[in-house]
């Protein structure tokens, strides 16, 4: 009873943490902190103490959030020298050094601050900074030592990442080795002081990601990290120091962490859900990978392929470039000459690597150009600060590396180019040049005229040659599509060729029935194997529409999509794909024998591959495409069991800002269709996410959603997964074939992700981008709610979509659809 009263008092009075958890507020030389005790910050936000991690568990001295139920470690003292048992003691020596002793009294970690003081105390500040200072010092910010100088993997408000330029002392982040091993991992996050400073994420000595230089508001390569109301960050560069830091503007709890897998993520704590939510991530996409397009190459996520050379540059090795190996980058079309060179403006860029750059804060753009022009090894210049119309000067020496282009973001860069590239200058400037030329001499005008004439003649000749040289396809008459050099990828096949290849569409060659018609296997004369899809006439699409769509689809290139080789529009509408020898996923996962070939690592590989293919369709490809019929039989496997999504041929592509559409013709497959699509015909990328979730659960369980039955309950596979998940029995959901092969926790986590994908409301489902992040990291997952369509019973109490009664009313349509 007394204890109860004490506890109650504690709830009322904040000050009695010490009473409950045996916490201290400072450690003096006469005290020590033993395992089981803790040191609290004055505001009670952070706590210092001992914690266990790893298997077998080891003990570490660390700092974590006091009030957050999910233990979140923000700093570790002895990350390389763990304690073997719960016998650790932390002391402050009379010389002001913190030492951590093991059970035998030998020091295993020390702060090594050796400034003799009278009365040193250790204190945990409310910022999460563990400091040692003179107890009676008049200056409370005069620390003998502070943990903020030795960050581990977490960047807290008030910390600095960067350098003391006088002493050469650097503060940087180092990842944990793994999620439960705090020892230093392979990834580090630095502020690189060479040239104009920028943040670099490194794996060992390799650069993985670069923030780009600071432009006065933010880093040049982080469009998502603009000024915001939650925290204010700042880049400081002065004689004494160069660093990056942030401070909180309200009571939001946020931390930035360098994860063991080399991703930098910012999380914020949401009290309502009692969980950390992901706020920002870097690197974010393919174009964030350092130098992904090589020197003078530019990366654009919304084009396919993502890399191209900057205007005026050509691939260094075109044979490599053609097979999507961009690492050697691009070279100038016309060599520089130094004296005569011009500067061409390129806009909306992430500025190139500044490690070999030079800057001056007080020069303006014109002065900057003059300085750059004078030095022949200066390759480009730009403003240093984009605020107030731009100021400062940044010059690059050597190759320009790691450039990307954005749509509504990015900076201007002026690149040194040969004078012969003056066509790249904007027209007014060009006119200016021409006028100058006129003034200089009549002779040069004459020369220009001659050159122009030659050029015009040449171009004409080229144009006339084009039909021969370009890929003109073998169809006769009006059916001809003349592919000019720009779209060489779609081949138009003659009907006879395909009929020949498929033995006149014989039943022996039939592979199966796809979403929009039968599929045949064939062999072309050059012995290339193909799969031919015959589209049923009923699709109602006009020929032109079809051709333009097929042309677009031919440009989709991703290793998790089946490649469309060409099409045929004579007599029949045919789509010709590459042939996949291992057939489709359903012939593996649902087959008693074949399923044994897929252990967990293969299944996970397939699950991740499908996710990447879908993300490409949804987001990365130039067209944004909703597949609408993702299912096991539409995922083909190549000889190495890499998944390739097929049948996206008649998927819906979206223009610019459309995100959702409605169709009268609900085509899809029962069991994979999301509620909003099956019932209202509304589809969006999120309906594909639903189908993906079903497919994921099927891959893990080796069971079809459609037709699943369980003796204990009437629910389908989704319902079964949900029921087991809620009861903490997800392990029973896993296919017996894989249960012994691998890390169970990873499989259970994947089931969790699957359940998030099959949520009833589209807005509760993650995007494919999030799915890939979740699959590839250990980030916290939100709790799934009841999924959609988890029951197939037809009674009046059927499914639990009480909130949206109309979702239940249309069972008949569903049954009719199930014929497919
Ligand atoms: C520590 O203990 C010594 C000896 O017992 C005493 O003289 C000294 O005042 C103590 N210091 C503090 C800070 O309590
Ligand atoms: C203490 O020392 C003994 C002998 O060196 C060693 O076996 C033991 O593991 C040590 N204990 C701790 C807690 O370090
Ligand atoms: C940088 O290091 C020098 C030399 O150790 C020191 O005197 C100075 O106070 C440091 N500057 C800052 C801002 O910490
Ligand atoms: C870290 O790097 C080492 C050597 O490069 C490598 O053997 C090890 O697998 C890497 N560890 C991780 C977690 O990537
Ligand atoms: C920067 O430019 C200003 C103005 O042109 C000049 O006075 C100053 O010396 C320059 N600073 C450096 C470091 O070159
Ligand atoms: C051009 O700039 C580079 C790098 O700053 C410097 O090393 C070189 O001496 C300069 N050359 C001339 C001619 O000024």
mmCIF file with all atom_site columns, C-alpha atoms and ligand atoms in Angstrom, residues 356-358 371-372 374-378 395-398, ligand 6:
data_model
loop_
_atom_site.group_PDB
_atom_site.id
_atom_site.type_symbol
_atom_site.label_atom_id
_atom_site.label_alt_id
_atom_site.label_comp_id
_atom_site.label_asym_id
_atom_site.label_entity_id
_atom_site.label_seq_id
_atom_site.pdbx_PDB_ins_code
_atom_site.Cartn_x
_atom_site.Cartn_y
_atom_site.Cartn_z
_atom_site.occupancy
_atom_site.B_iso_or_equiv
_atom_site.pdbx_formal_charge
_atom_site.auth_seq_id
_atom_site.auth_comp_id
_atom_site.auth_asym_id
_atom_site.auth_atom_id
_atom_site.pdbx_PDB_model_num
ATOM   1  C CA . UNK A 1 356 ? 38.470 20.165 -55.943 1.00 0.00 ? 356 UNK A CA 1
ATOM   2  C CA . UNK A 1 357 ? 36.821 23.544 -55.969 1.00 0.00 ? 357 UNK A CA 1
ATOM   3  C CA . UNK A 1 358 ? 37.690 27.030 -54.834 1.00 0.00 ? 358 UNK A CA 1
ATOM   4  C CA . UNK A 1 371 ? 38.572 34.366 -62.640 1.00 0.00 ? 371 UNK A CA 1
ATOM   5  C CA . UNK A 1 372 ? 37.433 31.076 -64.112 1.00 0.00 ? 372 UNK A CA 1
ATOM   6  C CA . UNK A 1 374 ? 41.661 33.150 -66.771 1.00 0.00 ? 374 UNK A CA 1
ATOM   7  C CA . UNK A 1 375 ? 42.640 29.779 -65.405 1.00 0.00 ? 375 UNK A CA 1
ATOM   8  C CA . UNK A 1 376 ? 42.467 27.094 -68.089 1.00 0.00 ? 376 UNK A CA 1
ATOM   9  C CA . UNK A 1 377 ? 41.935 24.299 -65.604 1.00 0.00 ? 377 UNK A CA 1
ATOM   10 C CA . UNK A 1 378 ? 38.822 25.977 -64.217 1.00 0.00 ? 378 UNK A CA 1
ATOM   11 C CA . UNK A 1 395 ? 34.922 27.393 -59.138 1.00 0.00 ? 395 UNK A CA 1
ATOM   12 C CA . UNK A 1 396 ? 35.551 23.802 -60.169 1.00 0.00 ? 396 UNK A CA 1
ATOM   13 C CA . UNK A 1 397 ? 38.881 22.411 -61.258 1.00 0.00 ? 397 UNK A CA 1
ATOM   14 C CA . UNK A 1 398 ? 39.057 19.071 -63.058 1.00 0.00 ? 398 UNK A CA 1
HETATM 15 C C1 . LIG B 2 .   ? 44.638 27.502 -61.805 1.00 0.00 ? 6   LIG B C1 1
HETATM 16 O O1 . LIG B 2 .   ? 44.034 27.057 -60.607 1.00 0.00 ? 6   LIG B O1 1
HETATM 17 C C2 . LIG B 2 .   ? 44.677 25.952 -60.008 1.00 0.00 ? 6   LIG B C2 1
HETATM 18 C C3 . LIG B 2 .   ? 43.864 25.501 -58.831 1.00 0.00 ? 6   LIG B C3 1
HETATM 19 O O2 . LIG B 2 .   ? 43.527 26.577 -57.994 1.00 0.00 ? 6   LIG B O2 1
HETATM 20 C C4 . LIG B 2 .   ? 46.081 26.376 -59.601 1.00 0.00 ? 6   LIG B C4 1
HETATM 21 O O3 . LIG B 2 .   ? 46.758 25.281 -59.020 1.00 0.00 ? 6   LIG B O3 1
HETATM 22 C C5 . LIG B 2 .   ? 46.832 26.863 -60.820 1.00 0.00 ? 6   LIG B C5 1
HETATM 23 O O4 . LIG B 2 .   ? 48.066 27.357 -60.422 1.00 0.00 ? 6   LIG B O4 1
HETATM 24 C C6 . LIG B 2 .   ? 46.029 27.950 -61.524 1.00 0.00 ? 6   LIG B C6 1
HETATM 25 N N1 . LIG B 2 .   ? 46.689 28.311 -62.773 1.00 0.00 ? 6   LIG B N1 1
HETATM 26 C C7 . LIG B 2 .   ? 46.885 29.554 -63.138 1.00 0.00 ? 6   LIG B C7 1
HETATM 27 C C8 . LIG B 2 .   ? 47.563 29.753 -64.424 1.00 0.00 ? 6   LIG B C8 1
HETATM 28 O O5 . LIG B 2 .   ? 46.545 30.508 -62.426 1.00 0.00 ? 6   LIG B O5 1
#
